[in-house]
Short mmCIF file of C-alpha atoms in Angstrom, two decimals:
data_model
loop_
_atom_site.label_atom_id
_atom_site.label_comp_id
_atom_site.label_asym_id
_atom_site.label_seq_id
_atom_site.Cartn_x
_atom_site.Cartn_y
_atom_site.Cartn_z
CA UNK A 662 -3.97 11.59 5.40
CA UNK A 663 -0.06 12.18 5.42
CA UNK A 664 2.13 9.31 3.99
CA UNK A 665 4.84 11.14 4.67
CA UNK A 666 5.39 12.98 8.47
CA UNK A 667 7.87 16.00 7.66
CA UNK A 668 11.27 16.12 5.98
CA UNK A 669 14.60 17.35 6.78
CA UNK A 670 16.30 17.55 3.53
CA UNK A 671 16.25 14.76 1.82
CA UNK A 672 15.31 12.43 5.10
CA UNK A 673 11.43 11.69 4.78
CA UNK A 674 9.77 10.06 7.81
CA UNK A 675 6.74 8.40 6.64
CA UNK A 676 4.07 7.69 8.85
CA UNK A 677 3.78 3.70 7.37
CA UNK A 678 7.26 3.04 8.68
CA UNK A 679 6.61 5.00 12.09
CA UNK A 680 3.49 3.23 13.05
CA UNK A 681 4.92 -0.10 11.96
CA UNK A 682 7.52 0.39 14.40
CA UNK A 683 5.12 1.61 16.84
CA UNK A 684 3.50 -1.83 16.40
CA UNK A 685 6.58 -4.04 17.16
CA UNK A 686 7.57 -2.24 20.27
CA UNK A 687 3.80 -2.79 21.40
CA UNK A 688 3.78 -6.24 20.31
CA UNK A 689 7.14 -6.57 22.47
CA UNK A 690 5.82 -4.59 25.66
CA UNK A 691 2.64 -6.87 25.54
CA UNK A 692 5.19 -10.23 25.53
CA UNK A 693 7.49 -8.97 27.91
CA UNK A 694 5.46 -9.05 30.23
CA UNK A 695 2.78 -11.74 29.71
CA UNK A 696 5.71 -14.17 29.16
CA UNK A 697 6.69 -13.74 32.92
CA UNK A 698 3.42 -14.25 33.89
CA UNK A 699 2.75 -17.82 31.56
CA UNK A 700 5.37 -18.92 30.07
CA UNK A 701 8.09 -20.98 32.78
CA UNK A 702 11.46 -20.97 32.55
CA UNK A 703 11.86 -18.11 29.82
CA UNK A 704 14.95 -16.21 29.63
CA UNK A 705 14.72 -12.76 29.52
CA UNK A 706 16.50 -12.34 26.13
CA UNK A 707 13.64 -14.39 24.66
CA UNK A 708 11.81 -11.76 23.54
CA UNK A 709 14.23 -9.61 21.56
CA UNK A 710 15.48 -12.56 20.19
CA UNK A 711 11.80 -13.70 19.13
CA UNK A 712 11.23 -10.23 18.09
CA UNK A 713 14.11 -9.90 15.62
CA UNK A 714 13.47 -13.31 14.32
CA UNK A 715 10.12 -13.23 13.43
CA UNK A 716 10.40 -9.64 11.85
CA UNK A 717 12.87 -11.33 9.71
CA UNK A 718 11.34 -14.11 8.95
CA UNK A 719 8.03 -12.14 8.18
CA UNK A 720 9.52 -9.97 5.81
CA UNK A 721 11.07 -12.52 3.82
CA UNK A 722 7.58 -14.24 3.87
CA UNK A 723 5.21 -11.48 3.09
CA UNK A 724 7.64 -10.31 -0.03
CA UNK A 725 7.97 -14.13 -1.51
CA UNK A 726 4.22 -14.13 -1.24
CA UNK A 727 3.65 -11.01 -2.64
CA UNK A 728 5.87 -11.82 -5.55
CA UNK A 729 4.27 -15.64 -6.06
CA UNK A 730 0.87 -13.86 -6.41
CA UNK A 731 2.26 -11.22 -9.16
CA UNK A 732 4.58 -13.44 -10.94
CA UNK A 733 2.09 -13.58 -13.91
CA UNK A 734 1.73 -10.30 -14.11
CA UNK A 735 5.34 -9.84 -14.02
CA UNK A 736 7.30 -7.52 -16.33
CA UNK A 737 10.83 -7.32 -17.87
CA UNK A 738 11.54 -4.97 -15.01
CA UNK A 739 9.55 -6.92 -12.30
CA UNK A 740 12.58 -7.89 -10.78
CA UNK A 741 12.96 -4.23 -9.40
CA UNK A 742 9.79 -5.12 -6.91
CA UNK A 743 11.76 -7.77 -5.21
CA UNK A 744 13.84 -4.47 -3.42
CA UNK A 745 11.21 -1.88 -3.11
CA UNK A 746 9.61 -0.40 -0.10
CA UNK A 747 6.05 -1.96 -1.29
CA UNK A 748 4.56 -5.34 -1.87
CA UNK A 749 3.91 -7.36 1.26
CA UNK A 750 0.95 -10.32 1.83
CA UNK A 751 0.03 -10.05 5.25
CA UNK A 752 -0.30 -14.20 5.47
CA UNK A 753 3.43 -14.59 3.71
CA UNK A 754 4.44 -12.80 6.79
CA UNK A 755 2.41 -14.90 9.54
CA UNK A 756 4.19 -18.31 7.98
CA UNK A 757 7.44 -16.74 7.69
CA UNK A 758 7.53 -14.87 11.25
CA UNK A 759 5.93 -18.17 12.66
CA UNK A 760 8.25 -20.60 11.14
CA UNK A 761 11.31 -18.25 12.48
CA UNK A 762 9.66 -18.01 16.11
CA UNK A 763 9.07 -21.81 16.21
CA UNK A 764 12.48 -22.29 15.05
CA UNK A 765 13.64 -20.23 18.33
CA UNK A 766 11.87 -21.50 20.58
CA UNK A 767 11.98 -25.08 20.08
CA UNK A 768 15.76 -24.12 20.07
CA UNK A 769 15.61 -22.86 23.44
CA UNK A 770 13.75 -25.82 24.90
CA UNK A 771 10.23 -23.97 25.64
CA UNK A 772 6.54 -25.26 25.39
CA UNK A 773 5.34 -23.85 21.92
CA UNK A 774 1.97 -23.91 23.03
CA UNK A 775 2.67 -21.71 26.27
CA UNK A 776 4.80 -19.18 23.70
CA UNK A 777 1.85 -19.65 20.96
CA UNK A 778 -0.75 -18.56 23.65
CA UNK A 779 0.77 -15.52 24.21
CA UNK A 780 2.14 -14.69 20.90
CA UNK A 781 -1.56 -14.44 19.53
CA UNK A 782 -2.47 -11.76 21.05
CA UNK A 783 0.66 -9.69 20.73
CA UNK A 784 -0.17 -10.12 17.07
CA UNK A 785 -3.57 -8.99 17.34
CA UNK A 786 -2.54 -5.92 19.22
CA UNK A 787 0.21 -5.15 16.57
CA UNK A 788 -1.96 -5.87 13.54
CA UNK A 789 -4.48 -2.93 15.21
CA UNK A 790 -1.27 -0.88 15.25
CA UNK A 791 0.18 -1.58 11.95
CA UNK A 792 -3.10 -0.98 10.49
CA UNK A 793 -3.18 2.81 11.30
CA UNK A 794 0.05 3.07 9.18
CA UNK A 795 -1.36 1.34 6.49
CA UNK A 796 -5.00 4.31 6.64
CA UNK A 797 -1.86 7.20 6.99
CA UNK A 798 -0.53 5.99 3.85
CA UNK A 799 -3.32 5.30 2.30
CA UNK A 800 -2.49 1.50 1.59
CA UNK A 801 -4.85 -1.03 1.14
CA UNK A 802 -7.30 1.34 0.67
CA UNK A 803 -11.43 0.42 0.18
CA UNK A 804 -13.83 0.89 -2.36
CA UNK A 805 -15.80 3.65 -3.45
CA UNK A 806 -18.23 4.69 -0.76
CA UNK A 807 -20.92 7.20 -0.18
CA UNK A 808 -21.65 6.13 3.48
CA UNK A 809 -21.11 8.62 6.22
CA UNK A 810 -17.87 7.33 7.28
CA UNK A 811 -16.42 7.67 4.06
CA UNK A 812 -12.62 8.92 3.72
CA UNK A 813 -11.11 11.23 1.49
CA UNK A 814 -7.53 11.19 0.47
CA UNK A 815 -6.11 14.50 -0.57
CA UNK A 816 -2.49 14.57 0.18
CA UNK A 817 -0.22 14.08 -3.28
CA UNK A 818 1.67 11.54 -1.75
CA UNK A 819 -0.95 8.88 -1.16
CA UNK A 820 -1.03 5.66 -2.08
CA UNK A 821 -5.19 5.78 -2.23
CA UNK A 822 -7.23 7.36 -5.51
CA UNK A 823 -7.21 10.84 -4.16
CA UNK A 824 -10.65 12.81 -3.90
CA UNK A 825 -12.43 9.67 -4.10
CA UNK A 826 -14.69 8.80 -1.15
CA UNK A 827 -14.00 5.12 0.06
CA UNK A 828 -14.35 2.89 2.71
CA UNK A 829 -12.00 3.09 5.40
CA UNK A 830 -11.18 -0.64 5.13
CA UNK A 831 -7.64 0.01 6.96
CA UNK A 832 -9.49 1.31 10.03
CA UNK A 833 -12.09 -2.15 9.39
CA UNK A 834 -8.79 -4.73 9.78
CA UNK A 835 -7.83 -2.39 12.72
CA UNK A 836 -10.89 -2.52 14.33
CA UNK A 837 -11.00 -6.21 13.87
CA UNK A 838 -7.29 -6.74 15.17
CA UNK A 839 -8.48 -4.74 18.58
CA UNK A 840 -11.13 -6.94 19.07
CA UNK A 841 -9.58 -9.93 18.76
CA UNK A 842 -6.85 -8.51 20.86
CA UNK A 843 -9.24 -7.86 23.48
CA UNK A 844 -10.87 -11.34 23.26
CA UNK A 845 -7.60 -13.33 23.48
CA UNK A 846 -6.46 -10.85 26.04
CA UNK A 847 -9.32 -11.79 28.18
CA UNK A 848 -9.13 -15.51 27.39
CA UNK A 849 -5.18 -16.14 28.19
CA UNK A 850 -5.18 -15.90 32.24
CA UNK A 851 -8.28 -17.93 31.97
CA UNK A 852 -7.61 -20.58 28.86
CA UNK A 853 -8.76 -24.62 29.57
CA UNK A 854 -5.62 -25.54 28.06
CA UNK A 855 -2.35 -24.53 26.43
CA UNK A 856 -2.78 -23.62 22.76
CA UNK A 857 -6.31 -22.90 23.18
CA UNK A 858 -5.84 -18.81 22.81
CA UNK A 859 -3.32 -19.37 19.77
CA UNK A 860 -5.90 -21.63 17.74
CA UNK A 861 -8.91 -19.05 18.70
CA UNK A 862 -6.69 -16.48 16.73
CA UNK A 863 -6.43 -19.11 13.95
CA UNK A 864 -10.23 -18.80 13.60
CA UNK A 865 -10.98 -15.02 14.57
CA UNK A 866 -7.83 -13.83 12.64
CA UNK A 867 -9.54 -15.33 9.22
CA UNK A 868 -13.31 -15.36 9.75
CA UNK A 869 -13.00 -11.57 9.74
CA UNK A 870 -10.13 -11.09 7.11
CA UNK A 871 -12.24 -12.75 4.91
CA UNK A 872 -15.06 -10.50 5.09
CA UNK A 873 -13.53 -7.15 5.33
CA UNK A 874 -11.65 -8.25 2.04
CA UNK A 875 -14.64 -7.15 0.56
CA UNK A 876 -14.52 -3.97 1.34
CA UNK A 877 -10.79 -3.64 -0.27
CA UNK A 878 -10.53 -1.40 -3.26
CA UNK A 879 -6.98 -1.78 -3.93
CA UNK A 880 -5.68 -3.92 -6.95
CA UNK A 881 -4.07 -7.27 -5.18
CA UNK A 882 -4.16 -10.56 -6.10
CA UNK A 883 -7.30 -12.87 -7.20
CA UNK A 884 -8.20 -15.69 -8.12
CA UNK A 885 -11.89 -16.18 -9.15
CA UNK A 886 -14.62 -14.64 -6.40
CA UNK A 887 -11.90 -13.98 -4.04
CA UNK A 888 -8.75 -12.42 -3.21
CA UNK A 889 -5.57 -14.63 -2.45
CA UNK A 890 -6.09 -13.59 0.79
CA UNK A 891 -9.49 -14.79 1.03
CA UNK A 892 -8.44 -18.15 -0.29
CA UNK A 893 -5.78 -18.55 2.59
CA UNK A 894 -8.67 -17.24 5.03
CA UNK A 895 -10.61 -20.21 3.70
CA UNK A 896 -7.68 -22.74 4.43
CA UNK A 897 -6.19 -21.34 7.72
CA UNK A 898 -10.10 -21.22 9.30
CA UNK A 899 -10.85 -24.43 9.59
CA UNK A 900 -6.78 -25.56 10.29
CA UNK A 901 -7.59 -23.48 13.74
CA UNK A 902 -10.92 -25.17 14.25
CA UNK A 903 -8.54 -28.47 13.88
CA UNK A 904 -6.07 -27.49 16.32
CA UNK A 905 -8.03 -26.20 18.64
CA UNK A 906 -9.46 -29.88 18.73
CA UNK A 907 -6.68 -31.58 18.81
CA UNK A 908 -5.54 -29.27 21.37
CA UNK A 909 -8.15 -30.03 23.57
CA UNK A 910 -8.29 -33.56 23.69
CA UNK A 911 -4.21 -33.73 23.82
CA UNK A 912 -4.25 -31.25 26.89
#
């Protein structure tokens, strides 16, 4: 694949950093306009605020994470990771970018479950985006593979073992994010109740993380059978079955 686009110079554009931006402005087409369409009362600034916010916030979540699940590894150096361009936990980033966006909009006076309902799937459709980025880098890479589909990473500047065939497990999670995109999607003009399409993603988001973890070849963090990841997959699944009761009988 190509981690890195072209150069001029010194300037590199890498294709991680393109598609994640790529995912934001998609994420923030897709709110713009389904918060006209379900959300009352929202002012347009809402969703560059929400946007800049929850980037924020989900930075400084997925890099606390990432360095709470290598802290034993940790070396006299370690501190070094806390400013590099790598080490991010995908579910650091959902609490931090959620906890910043419910900051906001309780701020502004809106219905989080409205805001919730549509923010779901604007996640979904960013996480299929973002995911891309991740297979052109050759991040979160799979295991070793001889099945058809198997990838091959030759380009010096990967992040994947090169000339090793493995499992595309970056195009997997993307996969996984369009579908669920394309469920919520569906779902939102025609949900039973407000926070119904939010707590669906609560149970989609995980039940599939969890079992395309499997197919991830890249060191990350463990603990026993399963991957940190997993572990939060295993906690966030049945909080979404949860709300989505509660939800439902508090309509």
């Amino acid at each position: 694949m190509h981690p890195i686009l072209f150069r001029i110079g010194d300037f590199e554009v890498h294709s991680f950093g393109l598609m994640m931006a790529f995912a934001w402005l998609a994420a923030g087409a897709y709110l713009d306009r389904e918060f006209r369409r379900h959300v009352s009362r929202v002012p347009r600034a809402l969703v560059g605020d929400l946007i800049v916010w929850a980037l924020a916030g989900s930075l400084i979540g997925a890099r606390l994470l990432y360095l709470a699940v290598e802290y034993p590894s940790w070396t006299a150096d370690a501190w070094s990771a806390v400013f590099s361009r790598s080490g991010f936990v995908f579910y650091g980033g959902l609490v931090g970018g959620v906890a910043a966006g419910v900051w906001l909009v309780r701020r502004r006076g809106l219905s989080i479950r409205a805001v919730g309902d549509v923010v779901a799937p604007a996640l979904a459709l960013g996480l299929c985006v973002g995911r891309i980025g991740c297979f052109l880098a050759g991040d979160d890479y799979g295991k070793p593979s001889d099945v058809p589909w198997a990838v091959t990473f030759t380009d010096p500047d990967t992040l994947a073992p090169p000339g090793v065939p493995l499992h595309p497990a970056q195009l997997y999670l993307s996969a996984n994010a369009l579908a669920i995109f394309l469920i919520l999607n569906f779902l939102l003009p025609r949900r039973m109740f407000k926070g119904q399409v939010l707590s669906l993603f609560l149970m989609l988001y995980p039940a599939g993380r969890f079992l395309l973890e499997f197919f991830r070849g890249d060191p990350r963090g463990a603990w026993g059978p399963f991957s940190t990841s997993q572990w939060i997959s295993l906690l966030v699944f049945p909080a979404g079955i949860w709300l989505y009761a509660w939800l439902r009988r508090t309509k």
